[in-house]
Short mmCIF file of C-alpha atoms and ligand atoms in Angstrom, two decimals:
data_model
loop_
_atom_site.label_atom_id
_atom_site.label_comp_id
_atom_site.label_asym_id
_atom_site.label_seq_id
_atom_site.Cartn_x
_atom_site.Cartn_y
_atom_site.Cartn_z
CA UNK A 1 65.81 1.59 -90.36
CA UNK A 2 63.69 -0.67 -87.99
CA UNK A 3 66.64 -2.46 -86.72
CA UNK A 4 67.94 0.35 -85.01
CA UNK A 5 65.47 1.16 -83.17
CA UNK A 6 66.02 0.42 -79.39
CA UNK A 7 64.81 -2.86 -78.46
CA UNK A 8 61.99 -3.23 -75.75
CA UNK A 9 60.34 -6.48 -74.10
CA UNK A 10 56.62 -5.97 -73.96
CA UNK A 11 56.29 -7.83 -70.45
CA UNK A 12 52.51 -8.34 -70.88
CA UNK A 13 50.22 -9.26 -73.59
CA UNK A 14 47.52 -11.37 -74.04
CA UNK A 15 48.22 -12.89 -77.53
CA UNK A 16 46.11 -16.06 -77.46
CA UNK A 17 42.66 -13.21 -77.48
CA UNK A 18 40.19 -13.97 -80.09
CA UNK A 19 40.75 -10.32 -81.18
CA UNK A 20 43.86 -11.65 -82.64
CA UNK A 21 42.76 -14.48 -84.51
CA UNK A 22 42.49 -13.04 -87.94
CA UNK A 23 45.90 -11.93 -87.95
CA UNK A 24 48.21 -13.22 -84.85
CA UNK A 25 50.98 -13.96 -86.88
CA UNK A 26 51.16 -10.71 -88.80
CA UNK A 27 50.97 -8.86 -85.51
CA UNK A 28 53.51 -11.01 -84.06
CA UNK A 29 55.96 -10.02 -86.93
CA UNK A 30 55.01 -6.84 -86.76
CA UNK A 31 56.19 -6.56 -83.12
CA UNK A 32 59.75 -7.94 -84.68
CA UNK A 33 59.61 -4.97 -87.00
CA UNK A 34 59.39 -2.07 -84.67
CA UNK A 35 61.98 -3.56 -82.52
CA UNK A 36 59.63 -5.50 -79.90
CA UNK A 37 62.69 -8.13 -78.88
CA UNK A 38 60.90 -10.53 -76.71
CA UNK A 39 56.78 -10.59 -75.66
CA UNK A 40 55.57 -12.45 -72.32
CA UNK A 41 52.21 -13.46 -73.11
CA UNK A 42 49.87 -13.93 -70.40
CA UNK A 43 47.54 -16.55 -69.48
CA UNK A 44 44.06 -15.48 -67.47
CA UNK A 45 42.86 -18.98 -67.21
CA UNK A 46 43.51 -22.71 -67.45
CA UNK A 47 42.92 -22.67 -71.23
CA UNK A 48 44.64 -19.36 -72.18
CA UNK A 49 47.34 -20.23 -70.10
CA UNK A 50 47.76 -23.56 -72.64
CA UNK A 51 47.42 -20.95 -75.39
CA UNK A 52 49.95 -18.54 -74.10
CA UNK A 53 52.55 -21.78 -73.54
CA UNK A 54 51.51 -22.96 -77.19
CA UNK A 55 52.50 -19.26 -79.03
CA UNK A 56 56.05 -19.42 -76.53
CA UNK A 57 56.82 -22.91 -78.01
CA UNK A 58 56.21 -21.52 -81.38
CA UNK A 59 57.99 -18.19 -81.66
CA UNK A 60 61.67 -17.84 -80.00
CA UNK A 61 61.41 -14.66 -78.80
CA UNK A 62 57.69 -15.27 -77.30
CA UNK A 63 57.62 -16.57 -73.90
CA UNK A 64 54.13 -17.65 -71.21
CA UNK A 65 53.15 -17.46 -67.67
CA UNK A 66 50.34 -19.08 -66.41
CA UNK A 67 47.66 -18.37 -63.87
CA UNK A 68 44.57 -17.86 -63.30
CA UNK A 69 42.79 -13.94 -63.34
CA UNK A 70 40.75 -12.83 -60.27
CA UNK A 71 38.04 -12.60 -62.89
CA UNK A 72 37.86 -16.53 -62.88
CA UNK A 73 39.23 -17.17 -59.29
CA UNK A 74 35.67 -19.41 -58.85
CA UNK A 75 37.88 -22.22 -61.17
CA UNK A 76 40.97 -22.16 -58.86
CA UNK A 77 40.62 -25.56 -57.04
CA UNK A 78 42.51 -28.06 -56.13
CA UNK A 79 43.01 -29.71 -59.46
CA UNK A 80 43.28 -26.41 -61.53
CA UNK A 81 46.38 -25.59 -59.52
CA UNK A 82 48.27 -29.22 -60.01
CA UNK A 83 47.24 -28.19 -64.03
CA UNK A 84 49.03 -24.63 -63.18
CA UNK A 85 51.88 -26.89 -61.55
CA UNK A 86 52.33 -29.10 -64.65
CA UNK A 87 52.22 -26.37 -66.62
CA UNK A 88 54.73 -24.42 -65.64
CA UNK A 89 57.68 -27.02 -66.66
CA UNK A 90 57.42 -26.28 -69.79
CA UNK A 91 60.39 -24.27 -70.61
CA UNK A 92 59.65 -21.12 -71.61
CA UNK A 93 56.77 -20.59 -68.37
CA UNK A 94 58.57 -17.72 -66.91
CA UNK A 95 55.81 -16.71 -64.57
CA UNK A 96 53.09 -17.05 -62.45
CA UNK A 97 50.32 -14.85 -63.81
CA UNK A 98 48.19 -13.32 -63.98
CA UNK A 99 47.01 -13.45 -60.34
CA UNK A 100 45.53 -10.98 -57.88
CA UNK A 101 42.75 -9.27 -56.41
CA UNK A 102 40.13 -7.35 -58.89
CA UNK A 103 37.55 -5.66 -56.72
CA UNK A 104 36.41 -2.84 -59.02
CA UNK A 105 34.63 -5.63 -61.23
CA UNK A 106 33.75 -7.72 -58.37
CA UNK A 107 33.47 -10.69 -61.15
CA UNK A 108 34.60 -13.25 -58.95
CA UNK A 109 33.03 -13.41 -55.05
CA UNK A 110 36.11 -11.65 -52.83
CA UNK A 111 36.56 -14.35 -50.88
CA UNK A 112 37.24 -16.59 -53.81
CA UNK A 113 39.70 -13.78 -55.31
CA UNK A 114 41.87 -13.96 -51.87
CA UNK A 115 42.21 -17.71 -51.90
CA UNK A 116 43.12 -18.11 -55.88
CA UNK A 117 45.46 -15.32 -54.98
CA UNK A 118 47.00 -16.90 -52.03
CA UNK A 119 47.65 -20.13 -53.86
CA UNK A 120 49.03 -19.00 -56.57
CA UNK A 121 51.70 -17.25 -54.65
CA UNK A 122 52.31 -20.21 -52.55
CA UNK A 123 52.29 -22.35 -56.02
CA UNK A 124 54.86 -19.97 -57.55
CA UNK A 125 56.86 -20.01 -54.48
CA UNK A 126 57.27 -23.60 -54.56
CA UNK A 127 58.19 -23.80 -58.31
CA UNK A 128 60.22 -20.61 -57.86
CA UNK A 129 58.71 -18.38 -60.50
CA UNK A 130 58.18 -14.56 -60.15
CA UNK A 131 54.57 -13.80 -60.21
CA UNK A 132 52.58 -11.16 -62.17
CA UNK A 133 49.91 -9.36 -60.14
CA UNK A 134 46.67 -8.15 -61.38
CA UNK A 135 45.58 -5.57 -58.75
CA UNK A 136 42.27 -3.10 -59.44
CA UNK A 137 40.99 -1.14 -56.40
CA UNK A 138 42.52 -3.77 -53.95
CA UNK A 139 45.33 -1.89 -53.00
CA UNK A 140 45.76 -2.42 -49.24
CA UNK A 141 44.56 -6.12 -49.47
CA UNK A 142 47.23 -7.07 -52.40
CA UNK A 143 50.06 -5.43 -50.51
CA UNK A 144 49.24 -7.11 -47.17
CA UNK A 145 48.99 -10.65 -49.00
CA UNK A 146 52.14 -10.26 -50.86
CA UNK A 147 53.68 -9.77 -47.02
CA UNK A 148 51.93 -12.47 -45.53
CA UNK A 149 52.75 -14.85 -48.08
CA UNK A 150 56.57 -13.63 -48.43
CA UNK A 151 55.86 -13.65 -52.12
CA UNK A 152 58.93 -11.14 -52.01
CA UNK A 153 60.88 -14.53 -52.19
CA UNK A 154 60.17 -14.97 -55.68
CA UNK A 155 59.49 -10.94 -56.50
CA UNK A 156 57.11 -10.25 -59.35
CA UNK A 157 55.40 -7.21 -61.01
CA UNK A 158 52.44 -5.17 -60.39
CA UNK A 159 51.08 -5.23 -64.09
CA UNK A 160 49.19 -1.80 -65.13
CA UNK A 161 50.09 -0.49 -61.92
CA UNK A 162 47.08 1.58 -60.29
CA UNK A 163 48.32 2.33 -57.08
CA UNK A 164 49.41 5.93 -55.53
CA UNK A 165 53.07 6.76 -54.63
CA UNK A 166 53.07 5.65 -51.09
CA UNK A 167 51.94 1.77 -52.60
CA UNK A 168 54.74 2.27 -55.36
CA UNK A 169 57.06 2.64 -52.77
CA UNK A 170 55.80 0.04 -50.44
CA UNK A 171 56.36 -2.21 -53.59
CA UNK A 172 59.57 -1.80 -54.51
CA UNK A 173 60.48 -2.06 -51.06
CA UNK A 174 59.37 -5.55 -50.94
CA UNK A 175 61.24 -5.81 -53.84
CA UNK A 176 58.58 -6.41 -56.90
CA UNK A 177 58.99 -4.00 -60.19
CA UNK A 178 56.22 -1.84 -61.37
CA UNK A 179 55.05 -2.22 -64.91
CA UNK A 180 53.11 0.86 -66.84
CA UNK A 181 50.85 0.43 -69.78
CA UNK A 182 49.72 2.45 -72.53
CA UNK A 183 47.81 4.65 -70.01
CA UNK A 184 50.62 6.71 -69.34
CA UNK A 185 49.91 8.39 -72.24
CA UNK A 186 46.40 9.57 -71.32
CA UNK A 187 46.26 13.04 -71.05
CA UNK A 188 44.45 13.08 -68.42
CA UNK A 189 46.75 10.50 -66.76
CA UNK A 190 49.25 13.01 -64.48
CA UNK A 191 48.82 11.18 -61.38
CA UNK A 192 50.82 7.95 -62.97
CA UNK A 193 52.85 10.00 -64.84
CA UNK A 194 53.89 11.39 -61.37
CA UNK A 195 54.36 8.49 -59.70
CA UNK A 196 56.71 7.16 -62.93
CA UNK A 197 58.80 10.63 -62.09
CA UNK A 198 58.72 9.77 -58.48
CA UNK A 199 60.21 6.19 -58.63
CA UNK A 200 63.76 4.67 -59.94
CA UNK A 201 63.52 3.35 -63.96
CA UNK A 202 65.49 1.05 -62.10
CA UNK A 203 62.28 -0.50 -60.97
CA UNK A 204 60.12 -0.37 -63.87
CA UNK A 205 58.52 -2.62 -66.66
CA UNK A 206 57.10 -1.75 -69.58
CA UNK A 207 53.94 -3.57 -71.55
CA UNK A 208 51.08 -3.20 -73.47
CA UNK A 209 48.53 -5.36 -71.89
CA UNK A 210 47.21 -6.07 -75.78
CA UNK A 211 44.55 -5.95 -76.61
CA UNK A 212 43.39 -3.64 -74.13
CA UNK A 213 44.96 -0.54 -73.15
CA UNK A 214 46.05 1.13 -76.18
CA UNK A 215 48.17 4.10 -75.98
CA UNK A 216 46.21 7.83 -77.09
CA UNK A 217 47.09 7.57 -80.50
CA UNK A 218 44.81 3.97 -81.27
CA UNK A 219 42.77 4.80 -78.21
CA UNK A 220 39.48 2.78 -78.59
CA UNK A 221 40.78 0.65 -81.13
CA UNK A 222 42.82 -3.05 -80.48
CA UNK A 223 46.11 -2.73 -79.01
CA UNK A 224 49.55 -4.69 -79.89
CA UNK A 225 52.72 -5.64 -78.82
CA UNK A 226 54.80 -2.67 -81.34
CA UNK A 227 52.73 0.05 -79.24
CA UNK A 228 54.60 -0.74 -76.17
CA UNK A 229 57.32 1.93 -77.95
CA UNK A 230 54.92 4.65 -76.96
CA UNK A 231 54.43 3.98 -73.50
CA UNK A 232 58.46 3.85 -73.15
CA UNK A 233 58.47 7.33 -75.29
CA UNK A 234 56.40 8.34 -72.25
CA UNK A 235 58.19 6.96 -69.59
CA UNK A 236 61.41 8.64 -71.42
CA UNK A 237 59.75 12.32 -71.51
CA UNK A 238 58.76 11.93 -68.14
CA UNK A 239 61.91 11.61 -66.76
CA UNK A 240 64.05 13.36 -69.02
CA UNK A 241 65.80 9.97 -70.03
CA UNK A 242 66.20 8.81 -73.80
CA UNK A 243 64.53 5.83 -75.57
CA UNK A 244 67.56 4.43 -75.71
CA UNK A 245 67.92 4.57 -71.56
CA UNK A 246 64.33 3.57 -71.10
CA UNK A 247 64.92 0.66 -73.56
CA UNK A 248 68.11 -0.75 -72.05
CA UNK A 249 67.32 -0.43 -68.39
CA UNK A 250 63.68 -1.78 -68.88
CA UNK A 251 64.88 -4.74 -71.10
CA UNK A 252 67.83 -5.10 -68.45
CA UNK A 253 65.08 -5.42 -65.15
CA UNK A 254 63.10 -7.63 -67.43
CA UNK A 255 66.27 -9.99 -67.43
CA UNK A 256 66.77 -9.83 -64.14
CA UNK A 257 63.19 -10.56 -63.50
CA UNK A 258 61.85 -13.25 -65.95
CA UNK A 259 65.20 -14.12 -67.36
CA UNK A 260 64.37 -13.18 -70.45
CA UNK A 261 66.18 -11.20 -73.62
CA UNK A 262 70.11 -10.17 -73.95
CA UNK A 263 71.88 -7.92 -71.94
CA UNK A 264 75.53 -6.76 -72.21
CA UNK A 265 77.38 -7.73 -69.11
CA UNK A 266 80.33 -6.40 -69.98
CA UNK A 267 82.00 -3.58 -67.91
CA UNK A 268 81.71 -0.11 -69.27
CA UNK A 269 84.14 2.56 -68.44
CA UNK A 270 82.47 5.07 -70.51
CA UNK A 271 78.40 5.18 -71.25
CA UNK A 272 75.82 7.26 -71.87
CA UNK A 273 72.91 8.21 -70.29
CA UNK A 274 70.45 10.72 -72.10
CA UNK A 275 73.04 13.11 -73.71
CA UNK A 276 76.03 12.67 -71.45
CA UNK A 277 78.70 10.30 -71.15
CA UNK A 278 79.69 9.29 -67.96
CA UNK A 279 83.38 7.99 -67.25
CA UNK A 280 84.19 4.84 -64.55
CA UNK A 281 87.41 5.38 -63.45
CA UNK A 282 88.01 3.82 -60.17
CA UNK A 283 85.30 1.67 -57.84
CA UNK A 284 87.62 2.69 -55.00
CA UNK A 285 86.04 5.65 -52.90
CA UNK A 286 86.33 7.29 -49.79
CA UNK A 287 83.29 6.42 -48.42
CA UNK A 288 80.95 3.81 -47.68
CA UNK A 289 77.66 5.46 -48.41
CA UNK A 290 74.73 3.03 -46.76
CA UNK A 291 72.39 4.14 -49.75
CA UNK A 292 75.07 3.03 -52.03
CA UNK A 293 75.41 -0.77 -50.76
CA UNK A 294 71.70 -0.94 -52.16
CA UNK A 295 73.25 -1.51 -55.76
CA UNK A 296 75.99 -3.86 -54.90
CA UNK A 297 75.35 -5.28 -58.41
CA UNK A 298 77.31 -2.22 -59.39
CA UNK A 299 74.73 -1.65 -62.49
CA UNK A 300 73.76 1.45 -62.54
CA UNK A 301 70.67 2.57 -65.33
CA UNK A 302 71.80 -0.48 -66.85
CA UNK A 303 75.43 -0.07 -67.56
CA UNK A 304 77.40 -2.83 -66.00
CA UNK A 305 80.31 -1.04 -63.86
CA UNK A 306 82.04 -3.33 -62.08
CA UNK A 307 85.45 -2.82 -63.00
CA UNK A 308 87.91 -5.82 -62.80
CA UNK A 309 91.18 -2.59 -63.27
CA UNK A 310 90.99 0.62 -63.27
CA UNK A 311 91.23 1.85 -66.79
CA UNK A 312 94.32 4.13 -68.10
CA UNK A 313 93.63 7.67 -70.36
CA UNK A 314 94.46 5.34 -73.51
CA UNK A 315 91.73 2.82 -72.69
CA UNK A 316 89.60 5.74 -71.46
CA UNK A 317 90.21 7.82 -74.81
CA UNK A 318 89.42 4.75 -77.69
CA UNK A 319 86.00 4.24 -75.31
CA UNK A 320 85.25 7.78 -75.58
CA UNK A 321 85.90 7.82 -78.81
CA UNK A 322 84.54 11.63 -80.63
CA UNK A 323 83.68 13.44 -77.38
CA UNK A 324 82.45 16.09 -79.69
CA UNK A 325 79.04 14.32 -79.57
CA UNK A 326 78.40 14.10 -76.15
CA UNK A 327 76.77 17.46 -74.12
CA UNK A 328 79.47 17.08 -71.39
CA UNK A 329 81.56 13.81 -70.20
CA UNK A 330 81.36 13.50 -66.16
CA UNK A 331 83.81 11.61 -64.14
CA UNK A 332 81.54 9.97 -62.22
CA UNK A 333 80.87 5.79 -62.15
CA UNK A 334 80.82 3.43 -59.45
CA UNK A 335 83.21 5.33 -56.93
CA UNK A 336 85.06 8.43 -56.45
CA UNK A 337 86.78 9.39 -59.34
CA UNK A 338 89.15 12.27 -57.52
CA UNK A 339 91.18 9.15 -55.99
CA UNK A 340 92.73 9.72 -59.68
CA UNK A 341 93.21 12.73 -59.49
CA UNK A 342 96.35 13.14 -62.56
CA UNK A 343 94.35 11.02 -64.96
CA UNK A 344 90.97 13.58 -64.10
CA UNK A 345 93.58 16.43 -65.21
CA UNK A 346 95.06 14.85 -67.86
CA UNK A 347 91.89 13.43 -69.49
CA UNK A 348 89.87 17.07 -68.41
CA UNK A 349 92.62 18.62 -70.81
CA UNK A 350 92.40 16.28 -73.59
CA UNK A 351 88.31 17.30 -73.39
CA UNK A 352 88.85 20.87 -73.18
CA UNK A 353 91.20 20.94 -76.23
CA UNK A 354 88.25 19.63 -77.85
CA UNK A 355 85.09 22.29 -76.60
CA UNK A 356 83.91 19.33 -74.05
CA UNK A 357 81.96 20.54 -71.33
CA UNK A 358 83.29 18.80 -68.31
CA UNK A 359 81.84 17.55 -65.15
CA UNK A 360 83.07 15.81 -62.43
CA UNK A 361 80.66 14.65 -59.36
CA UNK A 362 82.83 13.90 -56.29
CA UNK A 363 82.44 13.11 -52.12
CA UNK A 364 84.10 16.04 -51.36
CA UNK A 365 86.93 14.84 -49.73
CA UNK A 366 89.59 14.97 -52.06
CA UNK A 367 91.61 17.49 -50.04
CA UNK A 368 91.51 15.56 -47.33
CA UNK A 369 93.19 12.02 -49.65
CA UNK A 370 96.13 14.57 -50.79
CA UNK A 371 96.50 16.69 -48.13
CA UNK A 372 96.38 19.42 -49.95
CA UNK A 373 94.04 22.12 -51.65
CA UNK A 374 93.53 20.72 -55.19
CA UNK A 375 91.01 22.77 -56.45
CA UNK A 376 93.63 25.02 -57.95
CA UNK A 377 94.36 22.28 -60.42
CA UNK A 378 91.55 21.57 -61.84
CA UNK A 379 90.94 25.47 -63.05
CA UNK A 380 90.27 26.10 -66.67
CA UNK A 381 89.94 21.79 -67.12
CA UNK A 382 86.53 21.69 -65.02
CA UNK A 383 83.08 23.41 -65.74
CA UNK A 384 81.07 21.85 -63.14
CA UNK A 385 81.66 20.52 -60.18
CA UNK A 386 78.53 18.24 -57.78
CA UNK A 387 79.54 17.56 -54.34
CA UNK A 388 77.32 15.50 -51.83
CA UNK A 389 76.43 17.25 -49.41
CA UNK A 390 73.75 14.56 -48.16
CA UNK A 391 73.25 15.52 -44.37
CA UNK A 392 73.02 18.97 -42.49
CA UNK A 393 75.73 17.68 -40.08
CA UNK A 394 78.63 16.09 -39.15
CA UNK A 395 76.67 12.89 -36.81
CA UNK A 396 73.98 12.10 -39.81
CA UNK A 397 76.98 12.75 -41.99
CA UNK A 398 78.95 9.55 -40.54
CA UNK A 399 75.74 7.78 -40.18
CA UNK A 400 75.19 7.84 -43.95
CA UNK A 401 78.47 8.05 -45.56
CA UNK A 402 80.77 6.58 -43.28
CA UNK A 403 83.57 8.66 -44.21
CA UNK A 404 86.98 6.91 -43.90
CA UNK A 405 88.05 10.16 -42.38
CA UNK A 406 85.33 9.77 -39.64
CA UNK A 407 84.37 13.14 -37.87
CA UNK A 408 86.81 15.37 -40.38
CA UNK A 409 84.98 14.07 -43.57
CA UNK A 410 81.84 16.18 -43.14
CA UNK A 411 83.95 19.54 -42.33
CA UNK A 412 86.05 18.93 -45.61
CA UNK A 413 83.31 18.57 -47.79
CA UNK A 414 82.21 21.87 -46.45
CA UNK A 415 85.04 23.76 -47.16
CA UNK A 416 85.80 21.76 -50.88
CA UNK A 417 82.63 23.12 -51.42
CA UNK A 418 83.36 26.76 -50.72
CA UNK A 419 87.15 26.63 -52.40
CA UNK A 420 85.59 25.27 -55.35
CA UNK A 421 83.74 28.24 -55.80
CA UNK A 422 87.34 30.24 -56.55
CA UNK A 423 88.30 27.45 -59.21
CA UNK A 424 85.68 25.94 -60.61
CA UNK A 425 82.41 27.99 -62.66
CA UNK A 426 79.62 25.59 -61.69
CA UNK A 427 79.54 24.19 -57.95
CA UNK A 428 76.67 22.35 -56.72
CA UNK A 429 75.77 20.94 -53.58
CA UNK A 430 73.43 17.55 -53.19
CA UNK A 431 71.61 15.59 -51.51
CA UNK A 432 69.86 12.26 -51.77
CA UNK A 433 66.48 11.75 -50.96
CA UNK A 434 67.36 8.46 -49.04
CA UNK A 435 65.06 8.08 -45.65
CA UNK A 436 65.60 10.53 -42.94
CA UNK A 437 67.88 13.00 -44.85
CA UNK A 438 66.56 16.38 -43.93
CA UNK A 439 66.22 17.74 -47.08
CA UNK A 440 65.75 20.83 -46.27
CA UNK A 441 68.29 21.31 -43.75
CA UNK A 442 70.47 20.26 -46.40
CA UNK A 443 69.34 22.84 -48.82
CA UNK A 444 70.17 25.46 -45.61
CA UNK A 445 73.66 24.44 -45.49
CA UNK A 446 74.10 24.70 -49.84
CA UNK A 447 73.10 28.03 -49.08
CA UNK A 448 74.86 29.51 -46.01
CA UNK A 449 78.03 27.70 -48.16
CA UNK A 450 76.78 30.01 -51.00
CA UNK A 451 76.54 27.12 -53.71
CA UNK A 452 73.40 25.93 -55.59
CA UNK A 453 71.72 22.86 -53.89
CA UNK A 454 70.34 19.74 -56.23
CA UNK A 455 68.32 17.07 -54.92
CA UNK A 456 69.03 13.54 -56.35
CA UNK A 457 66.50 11.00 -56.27
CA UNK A 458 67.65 8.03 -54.31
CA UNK A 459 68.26 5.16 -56.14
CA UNK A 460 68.81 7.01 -59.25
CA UNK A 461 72.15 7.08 -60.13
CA UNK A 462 73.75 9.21 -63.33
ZN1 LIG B 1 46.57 -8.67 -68.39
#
């Protein structure tokens, strides 16, 4: 049973405490056993650090960073950070952590906290390790070091994040990840859980900060690694995702991050996400959306889709396998999938034969490619139908999208819109909340066009 459960890095855990030293190793296996694939234990100081690299040399699928808390920023000379800087070769030191600023406890004098802090980045910047950042009521000052130090050269995490939306945002646009704890499942917690609605999974780590933090259901009692599953329960209910998406996207950024775990590379042209399964087709499109060239890795909630050809209905159909189990297959993927326009038809039918709820989310312009109305053919094949919409007007239109059909591209998407309406039962209109797209505005047009409006978050993709 256990070894199909969805597997999840805890990205932060302090397994060298003295709370574990009656029974380390039985934790440790019984992280294995609820499906915890790899832990990053965390040093706080020079000798936990040792600690954290001794367990990673140990245990395969354990692995250490080093550094040296705000709490104990008083040690950080000179010769503790050559001992950081020795440390770190040892193989499995993925990190630089934990560092920061701590100014709710105050344990360390502030001035102290900001040097350690700034050191450590520049340390981890010259090694070129990501760094882990402890940050408690020092919002403003931790963001303004990360920029003065460029620390976004190496990236990192804010562990147990604490910050409101506008720092979330601040963050990822610097380019660090975000990593939630066992708090999110605090009842009282709704501001986090807002902020983990509010952001891309995309940029998101999971952990348990053991042995603090636990999660409601051990609250007051020791935490461990195998609890990290409910924080990524939360995460999932929160934004409508399954374990199985929070698992492999949040296992997939912590690869990308620390370098750590599996993930499949290989290119799928059909995968799920939640209870749908999407269908990459083509990566050709007809436009050249700015907001898209942000995930020129062409992985998309984890799924790798860069295709290297563009699949036929007999690949499509043996990847697909029993659509039967699937709430609706969308033609959707990593570019617009009405640029195959006979193998939409001819795969929509095989679906319908078969009671599949079909969706297909498109640019719009699809009239414009064939130069003709082709709505009509996709009657009876298609239930729904998502068009972006994305600007109010032709001028942001082009700014955005950059339409290979230049001024006509924004007009056709209007009318595909309204002669969907005559073939299709479901027609929606969106928009993505990328930086100056009047939302609103948007949500005027939907209507005047008489189709429902949907907002899509930026940077979340499926
Ligand atoms: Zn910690």
């Amino acid at each position: 049973m256990t070894t199909q459960q969805p597997k999840l890095i805890d990205t932060h855990a302090h397994l060298d405490g003295s709370q574990f030293n009656q029974d380390r190793e039985e934790t440790i296996a019984r992280a294995h056993e609820s499906g915890i694939s790899k832990i990053l234990t965390v040093g706080c100081d020079l000798e936990s650090s040792q600690s954290s690299i001794d367990l990673a040399a140990k245990h395969k699928d354990i692995y250490a960073a080093v550094g040296i808390h705000p709490h104990d920023s008083a040690k950080c000379n000179e010769t503790a950070i050559d001992r950081l800087r020795e440390m770190q070769k040892q193989p499995k030191v993925v990190a630089i952590g934990e560092i920061g600023l701590d100014f709710f406890r105050n344990l360390a004098p502030r001035d102290k906290q900001r040097e350690a802090f700034r050191r450590q980045i520049r340390l981890a910047k010259e090694v070129g390790k990501p760094i882990i950042v402890h940050d408690r009521d020092a919002h403003d000052e931790v963001l303004q070091m990360l920029r003065e130090e460029n620390a976004a050269s190496v990236g990192g995490v804010l562990h147990c994040f604490s910050g409101d939306l506008k720092m979330a945002r601040a963050c990822i646009e610097l380019g660090f990840y975000l990593s939630f704890p066992g708090t999110i499942t605090y009842p009282k917690n709704e501001e986090v859980r807002d902020i983990v609605r509010a952001i891309s999974i995309d940029r998101m780590l999971v952990e348990t900060d053991c042995p603090y933090l636990s999660p409601q259901k051990f609250r007051g009692k020791r935490n461990e690694p195998a609890y990290v599953r409910y924080t990524a329960e939360k995460i999932a209910e929160v934004k409508s995702l399954s374990i199985e998406d929070v698992a492999r996207v949040t296992s997939r950024n912590a690869f990308d991050l620390f370098g750590i775990g599996d993930v499949n590379q290989s290119t799928q042209i059909a995968y799920k996400i939640r209870d749908s399964l999407y269908l990459n087709i083509t990566n050709r499109c007809t436009n050249t959306c700015i907001f898209c060239a942000k995930f020129d890795d062409f992985v998309v909630k984890g799924h790798e889709l860069k295709l290297d050809h563009e699949p036929d209905i007999e690949e499509l159909k043996s990847a697909i396998g029993d659509p039967g189990q699937y709430e609706e297959v969308v033609f959707c993927g990593y570019g617009e999938p009405l640029l195959k326009l006979d193998l939409v038809i001819e795969l929509s039918r095989w679906l319908k034969k078969q009671g599949v709820k079909v969706r297909i989310n498109t640019d719009g312009q699809a009239n414009m490619v064939y130069g003709r109305n082709i709505l009509p053919e996709l009657t009876g094949l298609v239930d729904a139908i998502s068009v972006s919409l994305n600007a109010p007007d032709r001028e942001s239109y082009q700014k955005l999208c950059q339409s290979k059909f230049v001024d006509g591209g924004y007009q056709a998407v209007k009318e595909f819109l309204v002669l969907a309406k005559d073939c299709i039962p479901e027609v929606v209109a969106s928009a993505v909340t990328y930086p100056g797209v009047d939302i609103d505005a948007c949500r005027r047009v939907a209507s005047e066009l008489g189709v429902e409006f949907r907002v899509r978050e930026y940077q979340e993709v499926g």
